[in-house]
Short mmCIF file of C-alpha atoms and ligand atoms in Angstrom, two decimals:
data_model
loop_
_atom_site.label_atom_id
_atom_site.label_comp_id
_atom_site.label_asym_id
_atom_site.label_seq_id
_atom_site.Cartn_x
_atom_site.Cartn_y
_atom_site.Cartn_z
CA UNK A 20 172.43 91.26 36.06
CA UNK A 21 173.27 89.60 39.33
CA UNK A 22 171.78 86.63 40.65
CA UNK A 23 169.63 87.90 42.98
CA UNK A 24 168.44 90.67 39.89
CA UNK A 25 167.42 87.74 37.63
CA UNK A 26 165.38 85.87 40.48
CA UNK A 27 163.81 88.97 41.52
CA UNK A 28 162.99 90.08 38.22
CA UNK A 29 161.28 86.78 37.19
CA UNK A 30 159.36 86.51 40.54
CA UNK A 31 158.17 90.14 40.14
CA UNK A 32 157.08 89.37 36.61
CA UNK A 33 155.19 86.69 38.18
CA UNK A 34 153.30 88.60 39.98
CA UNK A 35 152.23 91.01 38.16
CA UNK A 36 150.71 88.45 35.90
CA UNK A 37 149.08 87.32 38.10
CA UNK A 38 151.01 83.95 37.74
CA UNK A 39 152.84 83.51 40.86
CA UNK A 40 152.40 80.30 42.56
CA UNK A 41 152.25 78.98 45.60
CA UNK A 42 151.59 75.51 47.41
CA UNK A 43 149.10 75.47 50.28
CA UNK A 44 149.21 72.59 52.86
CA UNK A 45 146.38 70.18 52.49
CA UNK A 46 145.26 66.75 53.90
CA UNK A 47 142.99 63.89 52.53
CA UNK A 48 139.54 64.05 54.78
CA UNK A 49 137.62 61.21 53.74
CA UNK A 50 136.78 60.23 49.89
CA UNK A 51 136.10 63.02 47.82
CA UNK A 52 137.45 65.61 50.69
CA UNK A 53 139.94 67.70 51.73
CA UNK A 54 141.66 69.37 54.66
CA UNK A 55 143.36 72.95 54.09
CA UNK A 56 143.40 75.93 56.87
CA UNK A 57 141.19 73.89 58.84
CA UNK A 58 138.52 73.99 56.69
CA UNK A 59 137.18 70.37 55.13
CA UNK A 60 136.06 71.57 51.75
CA UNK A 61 135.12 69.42 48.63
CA UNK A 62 138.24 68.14 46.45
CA UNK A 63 137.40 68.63 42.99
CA UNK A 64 141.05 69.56 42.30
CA UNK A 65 142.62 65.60 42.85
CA UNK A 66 143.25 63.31 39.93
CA UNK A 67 142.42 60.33 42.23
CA UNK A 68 139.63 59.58 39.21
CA UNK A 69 138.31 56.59 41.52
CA UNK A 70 138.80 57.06 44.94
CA UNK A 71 142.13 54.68 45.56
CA UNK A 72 144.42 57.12 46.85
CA UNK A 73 143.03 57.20 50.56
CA UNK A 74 141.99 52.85 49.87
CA UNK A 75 142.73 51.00 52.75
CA UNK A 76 143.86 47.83 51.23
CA UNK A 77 146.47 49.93 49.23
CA UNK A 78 147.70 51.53 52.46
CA UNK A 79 147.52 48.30 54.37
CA UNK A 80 149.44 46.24 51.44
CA UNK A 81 152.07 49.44 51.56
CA UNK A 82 152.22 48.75 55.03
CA UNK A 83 153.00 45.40 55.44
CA UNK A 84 155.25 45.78 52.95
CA UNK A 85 157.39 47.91 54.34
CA UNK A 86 157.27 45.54 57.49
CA UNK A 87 158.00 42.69 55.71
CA UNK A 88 160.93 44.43 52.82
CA UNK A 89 162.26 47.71 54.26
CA UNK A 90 161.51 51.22 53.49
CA UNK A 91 163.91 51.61 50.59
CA UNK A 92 165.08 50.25 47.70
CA UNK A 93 168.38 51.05 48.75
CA UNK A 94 169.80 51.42 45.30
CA UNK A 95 169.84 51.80 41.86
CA UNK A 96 167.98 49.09 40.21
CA UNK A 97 171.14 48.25 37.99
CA UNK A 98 172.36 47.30 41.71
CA UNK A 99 170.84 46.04 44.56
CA UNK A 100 167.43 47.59 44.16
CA UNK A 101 165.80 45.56 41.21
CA UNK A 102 163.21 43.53 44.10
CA UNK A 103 161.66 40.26 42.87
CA UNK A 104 158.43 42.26 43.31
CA UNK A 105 159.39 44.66 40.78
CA UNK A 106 159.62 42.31 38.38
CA UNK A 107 156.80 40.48 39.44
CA UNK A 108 154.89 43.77 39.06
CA UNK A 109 156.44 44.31 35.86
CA UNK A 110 155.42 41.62 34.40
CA UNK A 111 151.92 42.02 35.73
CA UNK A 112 151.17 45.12 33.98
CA UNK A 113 153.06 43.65 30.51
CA UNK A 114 150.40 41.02 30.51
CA UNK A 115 146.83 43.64 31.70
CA UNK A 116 148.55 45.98 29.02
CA UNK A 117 149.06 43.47 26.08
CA UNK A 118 152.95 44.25 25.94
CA UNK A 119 155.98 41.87 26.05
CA UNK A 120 157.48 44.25 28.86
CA UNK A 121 157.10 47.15 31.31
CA UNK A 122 159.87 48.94 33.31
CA UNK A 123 158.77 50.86 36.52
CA UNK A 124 160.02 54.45 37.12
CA UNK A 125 159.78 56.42 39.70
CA UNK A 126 157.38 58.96 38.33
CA UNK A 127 155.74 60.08 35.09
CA UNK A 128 158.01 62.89 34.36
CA UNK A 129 161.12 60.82 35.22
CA UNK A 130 159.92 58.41 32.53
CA UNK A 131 158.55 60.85 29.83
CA UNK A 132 162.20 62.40 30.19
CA UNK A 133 164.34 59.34 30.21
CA UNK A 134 162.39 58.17 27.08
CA UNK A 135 162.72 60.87 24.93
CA UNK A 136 166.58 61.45 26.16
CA UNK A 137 166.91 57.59 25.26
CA UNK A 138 165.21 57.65 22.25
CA UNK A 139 166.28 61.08 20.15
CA UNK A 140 169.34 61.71 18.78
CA UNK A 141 170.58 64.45 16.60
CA UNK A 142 169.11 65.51 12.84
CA UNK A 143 165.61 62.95 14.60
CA UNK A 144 162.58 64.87 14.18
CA UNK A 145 160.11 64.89 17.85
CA UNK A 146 156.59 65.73 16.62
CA UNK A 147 154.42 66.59 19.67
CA UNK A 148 150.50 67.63 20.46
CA UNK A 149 150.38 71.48 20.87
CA UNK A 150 149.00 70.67 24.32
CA UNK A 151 151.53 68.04 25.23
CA UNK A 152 152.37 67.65 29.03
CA UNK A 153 155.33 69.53 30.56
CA UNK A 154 156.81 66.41 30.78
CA UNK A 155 156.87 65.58 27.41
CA UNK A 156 157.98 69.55 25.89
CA UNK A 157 160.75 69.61 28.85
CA UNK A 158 162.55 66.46 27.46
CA UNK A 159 161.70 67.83 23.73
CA UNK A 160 163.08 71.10 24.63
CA UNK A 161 166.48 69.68 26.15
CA UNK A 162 166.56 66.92 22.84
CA UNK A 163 168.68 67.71 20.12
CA UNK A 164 166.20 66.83 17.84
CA UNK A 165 164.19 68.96 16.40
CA UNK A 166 160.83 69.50 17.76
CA UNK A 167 157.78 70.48 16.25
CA UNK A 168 154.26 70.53 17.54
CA UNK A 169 151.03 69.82 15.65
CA UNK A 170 147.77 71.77 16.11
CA UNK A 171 146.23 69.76 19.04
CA UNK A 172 144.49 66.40 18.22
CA UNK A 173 144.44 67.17 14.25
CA UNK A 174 146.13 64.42 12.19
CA UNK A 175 145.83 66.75 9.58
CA UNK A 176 148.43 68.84 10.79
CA UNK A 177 150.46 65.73 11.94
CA UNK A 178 150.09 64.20 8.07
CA UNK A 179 151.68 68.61 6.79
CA UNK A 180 154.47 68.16 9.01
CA UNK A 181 155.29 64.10 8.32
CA UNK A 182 154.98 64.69 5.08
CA UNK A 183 158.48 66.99 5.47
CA UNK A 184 161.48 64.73 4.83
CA UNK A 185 163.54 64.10 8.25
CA UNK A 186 167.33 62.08 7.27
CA UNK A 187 166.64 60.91 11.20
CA UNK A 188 163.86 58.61 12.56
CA UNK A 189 160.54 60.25 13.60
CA UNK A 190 158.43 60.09 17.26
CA UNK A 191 154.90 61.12 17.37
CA UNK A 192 153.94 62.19 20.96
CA UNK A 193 150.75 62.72 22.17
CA UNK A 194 148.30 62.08 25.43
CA UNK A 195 145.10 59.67 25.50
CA UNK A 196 143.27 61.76 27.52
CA UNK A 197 145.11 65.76 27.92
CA UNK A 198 145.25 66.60 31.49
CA UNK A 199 144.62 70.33 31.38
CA UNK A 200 141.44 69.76 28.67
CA UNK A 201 140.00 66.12 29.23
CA UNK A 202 139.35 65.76 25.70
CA UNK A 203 140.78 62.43 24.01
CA UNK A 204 142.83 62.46 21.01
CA UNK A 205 142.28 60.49 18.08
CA UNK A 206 144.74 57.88 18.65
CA UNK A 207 143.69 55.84 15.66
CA UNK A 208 143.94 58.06 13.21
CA UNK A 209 147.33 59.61 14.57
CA UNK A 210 148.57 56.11 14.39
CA UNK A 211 147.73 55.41 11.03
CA UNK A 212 149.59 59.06 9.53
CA UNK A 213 152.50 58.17 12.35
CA UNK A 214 153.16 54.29 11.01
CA UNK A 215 152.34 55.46 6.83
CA UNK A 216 155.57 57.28 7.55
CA UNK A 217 158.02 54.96 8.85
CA UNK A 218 157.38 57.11 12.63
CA UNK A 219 156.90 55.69 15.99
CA UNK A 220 154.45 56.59 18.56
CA UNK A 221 154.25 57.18 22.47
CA UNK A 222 151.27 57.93 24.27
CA UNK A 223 151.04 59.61 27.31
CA UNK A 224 148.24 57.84 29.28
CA UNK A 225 148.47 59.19 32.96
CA UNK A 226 144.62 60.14 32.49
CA UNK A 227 143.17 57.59 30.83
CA UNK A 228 144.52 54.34 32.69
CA UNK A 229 142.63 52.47 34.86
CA UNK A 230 139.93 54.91 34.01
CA UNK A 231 138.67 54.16 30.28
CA UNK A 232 139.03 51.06 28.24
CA UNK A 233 137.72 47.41 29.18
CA UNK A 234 138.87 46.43 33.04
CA UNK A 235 140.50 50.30 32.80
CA UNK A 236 143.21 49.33 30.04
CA UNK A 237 143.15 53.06 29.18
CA UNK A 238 142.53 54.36 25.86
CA UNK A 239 145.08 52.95 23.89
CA UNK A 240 142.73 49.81 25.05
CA UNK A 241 140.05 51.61 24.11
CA UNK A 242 141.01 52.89 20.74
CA UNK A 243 142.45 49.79 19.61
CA UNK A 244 146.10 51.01 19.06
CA UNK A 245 148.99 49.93 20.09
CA UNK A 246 152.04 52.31 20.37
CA UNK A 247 155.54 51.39 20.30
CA UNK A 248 155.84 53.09 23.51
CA UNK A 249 153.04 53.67 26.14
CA UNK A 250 153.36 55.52 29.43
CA UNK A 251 150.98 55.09 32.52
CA UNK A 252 151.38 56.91 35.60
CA UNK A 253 150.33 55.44 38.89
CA UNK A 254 149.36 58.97 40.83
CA UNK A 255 145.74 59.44 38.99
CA UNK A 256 143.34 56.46 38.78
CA UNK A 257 145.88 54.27 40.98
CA UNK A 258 145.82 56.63 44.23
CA UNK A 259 149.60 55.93 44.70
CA UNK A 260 152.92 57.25 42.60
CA UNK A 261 155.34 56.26 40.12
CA UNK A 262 155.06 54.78 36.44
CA UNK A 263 155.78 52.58 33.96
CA UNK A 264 156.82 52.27 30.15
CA UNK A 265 154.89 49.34 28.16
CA UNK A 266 156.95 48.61 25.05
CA UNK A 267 159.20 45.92 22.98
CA UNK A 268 161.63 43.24 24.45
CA UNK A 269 164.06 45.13 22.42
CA UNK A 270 163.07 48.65 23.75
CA UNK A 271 162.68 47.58 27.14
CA UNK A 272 166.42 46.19 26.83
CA UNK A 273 167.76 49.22 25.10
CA UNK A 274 166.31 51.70 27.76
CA UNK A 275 168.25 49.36 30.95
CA UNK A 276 171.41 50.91 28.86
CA UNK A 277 170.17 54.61 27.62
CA UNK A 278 167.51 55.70 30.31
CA UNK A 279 169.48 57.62 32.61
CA UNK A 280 167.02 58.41 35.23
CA UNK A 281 166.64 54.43 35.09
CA UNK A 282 170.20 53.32 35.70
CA UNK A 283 171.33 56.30 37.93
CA UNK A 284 168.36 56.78 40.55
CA UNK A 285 166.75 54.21 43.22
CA UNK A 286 164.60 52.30 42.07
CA UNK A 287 160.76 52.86 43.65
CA UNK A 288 160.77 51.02 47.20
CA UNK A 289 159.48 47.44 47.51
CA UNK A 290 156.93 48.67 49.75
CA UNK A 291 155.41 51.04 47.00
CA UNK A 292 155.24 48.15 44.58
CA UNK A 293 153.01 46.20 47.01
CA UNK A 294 150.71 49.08 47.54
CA UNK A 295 150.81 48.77 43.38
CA UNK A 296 149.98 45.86 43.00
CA UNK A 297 146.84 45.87 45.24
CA UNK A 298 146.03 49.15 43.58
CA UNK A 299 145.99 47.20 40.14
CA UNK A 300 144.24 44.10 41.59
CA UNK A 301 141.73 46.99 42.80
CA UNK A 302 141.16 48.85 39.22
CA UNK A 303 140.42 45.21 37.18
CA UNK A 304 137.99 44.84 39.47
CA UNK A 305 136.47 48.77 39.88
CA UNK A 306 133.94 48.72 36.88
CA UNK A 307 131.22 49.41 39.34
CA UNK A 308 133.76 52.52 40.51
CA UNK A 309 134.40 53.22 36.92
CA UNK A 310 130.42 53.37 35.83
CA UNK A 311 130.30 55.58 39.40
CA UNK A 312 132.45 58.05 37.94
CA UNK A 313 130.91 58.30 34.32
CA UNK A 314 127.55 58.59 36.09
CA UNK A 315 129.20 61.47 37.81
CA UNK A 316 130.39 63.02 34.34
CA UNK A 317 127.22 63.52 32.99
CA UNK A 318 125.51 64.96 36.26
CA UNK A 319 127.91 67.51 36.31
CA UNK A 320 127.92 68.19 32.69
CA UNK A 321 124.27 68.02 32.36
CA UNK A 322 123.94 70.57 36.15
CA UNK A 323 126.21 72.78 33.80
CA UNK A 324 124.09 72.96 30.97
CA UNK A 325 121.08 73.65 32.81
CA UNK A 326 122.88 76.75 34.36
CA UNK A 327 124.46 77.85 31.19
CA UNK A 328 128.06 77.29 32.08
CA UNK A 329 130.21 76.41 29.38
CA UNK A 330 132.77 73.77 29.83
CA UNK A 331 135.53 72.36 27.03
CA UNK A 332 133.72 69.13 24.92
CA UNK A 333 135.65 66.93 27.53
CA UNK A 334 134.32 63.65 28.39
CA UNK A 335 136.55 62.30 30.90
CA UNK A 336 136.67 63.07 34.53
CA UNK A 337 138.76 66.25 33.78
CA UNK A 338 135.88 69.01 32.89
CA UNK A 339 137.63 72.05 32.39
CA UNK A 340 135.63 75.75 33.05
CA UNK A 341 137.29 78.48 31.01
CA UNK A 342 137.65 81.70 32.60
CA UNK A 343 140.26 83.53 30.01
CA UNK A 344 141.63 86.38 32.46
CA UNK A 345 144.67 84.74 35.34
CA UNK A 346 142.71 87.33 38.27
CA UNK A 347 139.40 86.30 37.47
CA UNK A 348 140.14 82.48 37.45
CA UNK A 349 141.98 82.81 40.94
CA UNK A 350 139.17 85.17 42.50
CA UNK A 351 136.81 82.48 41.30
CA UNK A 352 138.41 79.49 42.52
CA UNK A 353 138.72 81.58 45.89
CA UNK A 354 134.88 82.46 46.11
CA UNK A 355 134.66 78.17 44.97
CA UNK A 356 136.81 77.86 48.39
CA UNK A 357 134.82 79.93 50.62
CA UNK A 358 131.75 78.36 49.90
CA UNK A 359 133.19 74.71 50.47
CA UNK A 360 134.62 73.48 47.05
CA UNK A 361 138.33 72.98 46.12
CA UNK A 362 138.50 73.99 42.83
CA UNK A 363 142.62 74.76 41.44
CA UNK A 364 142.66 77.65 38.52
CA UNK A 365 145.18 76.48 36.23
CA UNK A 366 147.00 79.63 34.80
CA UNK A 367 149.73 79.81 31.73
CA UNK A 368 152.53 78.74 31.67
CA UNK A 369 150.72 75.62 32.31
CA UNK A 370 147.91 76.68 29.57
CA UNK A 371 148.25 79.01 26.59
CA UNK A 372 147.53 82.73 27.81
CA UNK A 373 144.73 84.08 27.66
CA UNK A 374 143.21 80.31 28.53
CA UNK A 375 143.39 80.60 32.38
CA UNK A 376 140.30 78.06 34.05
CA UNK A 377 139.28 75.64 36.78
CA UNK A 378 140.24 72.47 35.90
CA UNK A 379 137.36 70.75 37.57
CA UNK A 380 138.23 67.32 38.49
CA UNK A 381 135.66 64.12 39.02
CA UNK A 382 135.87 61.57 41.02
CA UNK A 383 134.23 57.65 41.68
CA UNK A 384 134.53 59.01 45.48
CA UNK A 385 131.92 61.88 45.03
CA UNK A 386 128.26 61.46 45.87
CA UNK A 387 125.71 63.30 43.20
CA UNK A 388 124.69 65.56 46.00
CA UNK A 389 128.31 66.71 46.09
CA UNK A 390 128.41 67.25 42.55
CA UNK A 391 125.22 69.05 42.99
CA UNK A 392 126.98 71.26 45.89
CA UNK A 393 129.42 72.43 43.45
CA UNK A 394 126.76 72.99 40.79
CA UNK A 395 125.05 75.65 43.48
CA UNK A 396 128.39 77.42 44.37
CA UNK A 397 129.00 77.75 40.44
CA UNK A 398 126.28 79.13 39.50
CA UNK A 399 126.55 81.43 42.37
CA UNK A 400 130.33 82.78 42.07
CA UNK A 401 130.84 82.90 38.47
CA UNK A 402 130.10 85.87 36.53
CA UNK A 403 129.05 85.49 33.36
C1 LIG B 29 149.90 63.73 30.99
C2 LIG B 29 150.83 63.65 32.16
N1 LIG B 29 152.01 63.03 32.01
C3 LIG B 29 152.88 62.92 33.02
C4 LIG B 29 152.61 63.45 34.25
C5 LIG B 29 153.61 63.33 35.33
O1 LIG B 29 153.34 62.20 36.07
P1 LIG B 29 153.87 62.09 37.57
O2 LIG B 29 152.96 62.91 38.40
O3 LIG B 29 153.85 60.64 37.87
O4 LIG B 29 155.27 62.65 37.57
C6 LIG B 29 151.38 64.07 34.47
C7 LIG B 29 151.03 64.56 35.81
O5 LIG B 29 150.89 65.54 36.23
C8 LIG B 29 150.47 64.20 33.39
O6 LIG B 29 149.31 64.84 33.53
#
C-alpha cells in the first residue's frame, strides 16, 4: 500500500462512519456567544466554564505585557526564556495549590505527555481511568510500561488490578472532573487503594480548576487529596492557554532534567504569563461567577427533566446528552445550529462507539433565558 492508499483508505473509512472531522472557523461574539458563517449563535460548545476567555483585564494585562516584555519567549526555558514572571507565576500557583512547586508548560497535552515520558520506565505498571483524556492514553500508549485501564471511576477495579504484583513502581491516572462525561471521580477513595500499594497518583484537573473547590482550588481541593502529581490547564475556567504541574521539590527538579517537551521547546511567552496571572487574580475572586454557573447547572438540568431528556449524572458544567448513533448526533447538533445554539457532537474515537452525544457545555457567561433558549430548541430537534 502506497502512501497516498493508506491516507485515502483511513479518510474514506472516516467517512463512512460517519467520523470524519472537520474544523469550522468561529469567533468569540460577546460572553456566552459565538460567530461562525455569519451567524451569532449560542456557545454551549466552549470550556470557558466562567466567562474569562473574552475578560478584558486578561486581554489588557496580555497586552501590556507584550508592550512592556516582547512577544516571545525567545527560547527554551533551560536558556534564555525562563522570565522572572514565570517564576513569579510559578510560585503563585505552588502557594493557591498547597504545593512546594509548579512548572508551567505550554499546554495540557504537552504536560500530560512529558510527565508520563518522565516518569515511566520499563517493567513500571501505568494504571489509567477507562475514560482517561487523549492526553493521558497517547503518552501511556508510547510508554514502555505497561498500561492498563480500570473500569471508569471504580476503585474496585483499581484495588483487582493493584493487587497484581508489578517488579516496577506504579502511577494511578485519573481526571477530577472527565471532560467528555462531567462526572467527578472519587479521588479519595482512589487515593487511598493507590497509596495502600506503594503507587503514586496524578490527576488530571483541566475541568475542575478554578471551577470547584474553595476560591476554585479544583477538586483535588475539594476532595481533600493531595496527589503526588496534579495537572491544571489554563484553556477552561482560565479563558487563556497553557498549564502547569503542582508536585514535590524533588519532582519538580527531576522533570527540569527528564521532561523533554520542558527542556527542548520555548517556554510560554512573558506576555501570556501576565494575562495568567490576572486570570488567577480573577478566579480567587469569581465565587459570585462560580455560584453563577452552578445556578446555571441546575436550570438546565432541572429544564431537562421537565422535558424528559436524559443527560449523564454529571454535575459540573459539562452535561453531556447521549445520542448513541455518529449521524444522528451530527444531524442533531446541526438542527441545534439552525435554530441558534452551538452545540459540538462528540463522536468515537473521542468516546467509546456506540456513545456518540452533545457534550453540552455551561457557562458563568450565560443568562437563564439562554439556557432556557437551548431548553426550547432541545426539546424541539431531538427525537426521542
Ligand atoms: C482532561 C484534559 N486534559 C488535558 C487536556 C489538554 O489540555 P490543553 O488544551 O491545554 O492542551 C484537555 C483538553 O482538551 C482535557 O480535557
Amino acid at each position: 500500500m502506497s502512501w497516498q492508499q493508506r491516507i485515502g483508505a483511513a479518510l474514506e473509512q472516516r467517512q463512512q462512519q460517519q467520523a470524519l472531522r472537520r474544523r469550522q472557523p468561529t469567533t468569540a461574539s460577546g460572553p456566552g456567544w459565538i460567530e461562525a458563517d455569519g451567524q451569532r449563535l449560542r456557545n454551549f460548545s466552549a470550556n470557558d466554564y466562567l466567562g474569562l476567555a473574552q475578560d478584558t483585564r486578561l486581554a489588557a494585562a496580555w497586552h501590556d505585557g507584550a508592550l512592556r516584555y516582547g512577544n516571545g519567549a525567545g527560547g527554551s526555558a533551560h536558556v534564555t526564556g525562563y522570565h522572572p514572571l514565570q517564576q513569579r507565576f510559578e510560585a503563585r500557583l505552588a502557594e493557591w495549590l498547597g504545593y512546594p512547586r509548579a512548572l508551567l508548560f505550554i499546554s495540557g497535552f504537552a504536560a500530560n505527555q512529558a510527565i508520563v515520558a518522565a516518569m515511566m520506565a520499563k517493567g513500571d505498571r501505568l494504571l489509567a481511568d477507562k475514560l482517561a483524556h487523549a492526553s493521558i492514553l497517547e503518552a501511556a500508549h508510547l510508554s514502555p510500561a505497561e498500561l492498563r485501564r480500570f473500569s471508569h471511576n471504580q476503585s474496585a477495579s483499581l484495588d483487582r488490578l493493584l493487587a497484581k504484583p508489578c517488579a516496577g513502581e506504579t502511577l494511578v491516572i485519573t481526571e477530577g472532573i472527565f471532560s467528555m462525561d462531567g462526572d467527578s471521580a472519587p479521588l479519595a477513595e482512589l487515593a487511598v487503594s493507590t497509596h495502600a500499594a506503594g503507587g503514586w497518583m496524578m490527576v488530571d484537573d483541566a475541568h475542575g480548576i478554578g471551577v470547584v473547590g474553595e476560591g476554585g482550588r479544583g477538586s483535588c481541593w475539594q476532595q481533600q487529596v493531595k496527589p503526588e502529581l496534579l495537572v491544571i490547564t489554563f484553556g477552561k475556567a482560565f479563558g487563556c492557554g497553557g498549564a502547569a504541574l503542582l508536585c514535590s521539590e524533588d519532582v519538580a527538579d527531576y522533570m527540569l532534567q527528564f521532561a523533554r517537551h520542558l527542556i527542548y521547546s520555548t517556554a510560554m511567552p512573558p506576555a501570556q504569563i501576565c494575562a495568567l496571572d490576572a486570570a488567577l487574580s480573577a478566579i480567587k475572586l469569581a465565587d459570585s461567577e462560580r455560584q453563577r454557573l452552578h445556578d446555571n447547572i441546575q436550570h438546565f438540568r432541572s429544564g431537562a427533566a421537565e422535558r424528559g431528556l436524559s443527560l449523564l449524572d454529571s454535575s459540573s458544567a459539562i452535561q453531556p446528552l447521549l445520542v448513541g448513533d455518529n449521524a444522528a448526533a451530527l444531524a442533531l447538533a446541526q438542527r441545534l445550529r439552525q435554530a441558534g445554539c452551538w452545540v459540538s457532537a462528540i463522536r468515537p474515537p473521542t468516546v467509546p462507539p456506540g456513545s456518540a452525544r452533545l457534550r453540552i457545555t455551561l457557562s458563568a457567561a450565560h443568562q437563564p433565558a439562554d439556557i432556557d433558549y437551548l431548553l426550547e430548541a432541545l426539546d424541539a430537534s431531538h427525537d426521542r
